[in-house]
Structures are given as C-alpha cells and as structure tokens.
Coordinates of C-alpha atoms in Angstrom, one line a residue:
X651 CA 105.5 109.7 87.2
X652 CA 107.8 107.2 88.8
X653 CA 106.9 106.7 92.5
X654 CA 109.1 105.2 95.2
X655 CA 107.0 104.5 98.3
X656 CA 108.6 104.3 101.7
X657 CA 107.0 102.9 104.8
X658 CA 107.9 101.6 108.2
X659 CA 108.9 104.8 110.0
X660 CA 107.6 105.8 113.4
X661 CA 108.4 106.5 117.0
X662 CA 110.8 104.2 118.8
X663 CA 112.7 104.4 122.0
X664 CA 116.5 104.6 122.0
X665 CA 118.0 101.1 121.6
X666 CA 115.0 99.9 119.6
X667 CA 114.8 98.8 116.0
X668 CA 112.8 99.7 112.9
X669 CA 112.7 98.3 109.4
X670 CA 112.0 100.7 106.6
X671 CA 110.7 99.5 103.2
X672 CA 110.7 101.1 99.8
X673 CA 108.7 99.8 96.9
X674 CA 109.7 100.8 93.4
X675 CA 108.3 100.1 89.9
X676 CA 109.9 97.0 88.4
X677 CA 111.5 98.8 85.5
X678 CA 113.3 101.1 87.9
X679 CA 114.2 98.6 90.6
X680 CA 115.4 95.6 88.7
X681 CA 118.5 97.0 87.1
X682 CA 119.6 99.9 89.3
X683 CA 121.2 100.6 92.5
X684 CA 119.0 101.6 95.4
X685 CA 119.9 103.8 98.3
X686 CA 118.7 105.2 101.6
X687 CA 119.3 108.8 102.6
X688 CA 118.2 110.8 105.6
X689 CA 117.6 114.4 106.5
X690 CA 117.5 115.6 110.1
X691 CA 115.9 118.9 111.0
X692 CA 118.1 121.8 110.1
X693 CA 120.7 119.6 108.4
X694 CA 121.6 118.6 104.9
X695 CA 120.4 115.3 103.5
X696 CA 123.0 112.6 104.1
X697 CA 123.7 109.3 102.5
X698 CA 123.1 106.2 104.6
X699 CA 123.6 103.1 102.5
X700 CA 123.5 101.7 98.9
X701 CA 122.8 98.3 97.4
X702 CA 123.5 97.5 93.8
X703 CA 121.3 95.4 91.6
X704 CA 123.8 92.6 92.2
X705 CA 123.4 92.9 96.0
X706 CA 126.7 94.6 96.9
X707 CA 126.3 97.0 99.8
X708 CA 128.0 100.0 101.1
X709 CA 127.4 102.1 104.2
X710 CA 128.3 105.5 105.6
X711 CA 130.9 104.8 108.3
X712 CA 128.7 105.9 111.2
X713 CA 125.9 103.4 110.1
X714 CA 128.1 100.3 109.8
X715 CA 127.1 97.6 112.2
X716 CA 123.8 99.1 113.1
X717 CA 122.0 99.5 109.8
X718 CA 121.5 96.8 107.1
X719 CA 120.3 97.5 103.6
X720 CA 118.8 94.6 101.6
X721 CA 116.6 94.1 98.6
X722 CA 113.9 91.6 97.6
X723 CA 114.0 91.5 93.8
X724 CA 110.7 89.5 93.7
X725 CA 108.9 92.3 95.5
X726 CA 110.8 95.2 93.9
X727 CA 111.5 96.4 97.4
X728 CA 114.5 97.6 99.3
X729 CA 114.8 97.6 103.1
X730 CA 116.7 99.3 105.7
X731 CA 117.0 97.4 109.0
X732 CA 118.0 99.8 111.8
X733 CA 119.1 98.5 115.2
X734 CA 120.3 100.1 118.4
X735 CA 118.7 103.4 117.3
X736 CA 119.9 106.6 118.9
X737 CA 118.1 110.0 119.2
X738 CA 120.5 111.4 116.6
X739 CA 119.0 108.9 114.1
X740 CA 115.9 111.0 114.1
X741 CA 115.3 112.2 110.6
X742 CA 113.1 111.8 107.5
X743 CA 114.4 108.8 105.6
X744 CA 114.3 108.7 101.8
X745 CA 114.9 105.9 99.4
X746 CA 116.4 106.6 96.0
X747 CA 116.9 104.8 92.7
X748 CA 119.8 105.7 90.4
X749 CA 119.6 105.0 86.7
X750 CA 122.1 106.0 84.0
X751 CA 120.2 109.2 83.2
X752 CA 118.6 110.3 86.5
X753 CA 117.6 109.6 90.1
X754 CA 114.2 108.9 91.6
X755 CA 113.2 109.7 95.1
X756 CA 110.5 108.8 97.5
X757 CA 108.5 111.1 99.6
X758 CA 110.2 110.1 102.8
X759 CA 109.2 108.4 106.1
X760 CA 109.7 110.0 109.5
X761 CA 111.8 108.2 112.1
X762 CA 111.8 109.6 115.6
X763 CA 113.9 108.1 118.3
X764 CA 113.1 109.2 121.8
X765 CA 115.7 109.2 124.6

C-alpha cells in the first residue's frame, strides 16, 4: 500500500510559522504533481496548494503570500512553509499525490494556531 507520510504539525501562536513535510515513495513522487489540502473541524476538505513534477506552483487565493509549497526531488519530499499563521488556519493538513489513474493521500498532520 502506498504511503504518504506527513510531519511537522503542532501548536503555534498566531503570527508564527510551521513547515510541513510529506515523504512519498519515489515511484509516486518523481513524475506526479503533489498537493496540500486541509480540513478544519466541521468543514469540508479544501485545497491549499499544488506543485507539479516540474516545479510549477499554484495556490488557493487565500493562501498566496503566506504559504509556500516546494519539493525536494532528491528526498522525494514535498513541503509546505506556512508563515503569519492565523487561528483560522487550524486544521488537519493532508498531502496528496496525483497520478493518471488515481490519487494517494497521507494520514494528515494537525496544525493548531492559538490566538
């Protein structure tokens, strides 16, 4: 079973920063787009950002300027740098890999931003 493993979540004060990491198997990571999503309590999962295998990035409008997605192809890892965090950023953050035939998801990492 393909596993994406997120890490880096935690508790941070408003205005602080966190960097999330997601490690994926090489055969999944190397040729596919990777993305971050999040799901706040009582809300639907929402898309945060995507990075293609070529390094092109795209962000949800509300995340532009505060969040940065990147990937390290040597480590088969995608990152989400989150700055100027707000209490409304509190959610479980998931990484995903998208192939031609299906998507793969991690188990999620909790991010809690206190006011």
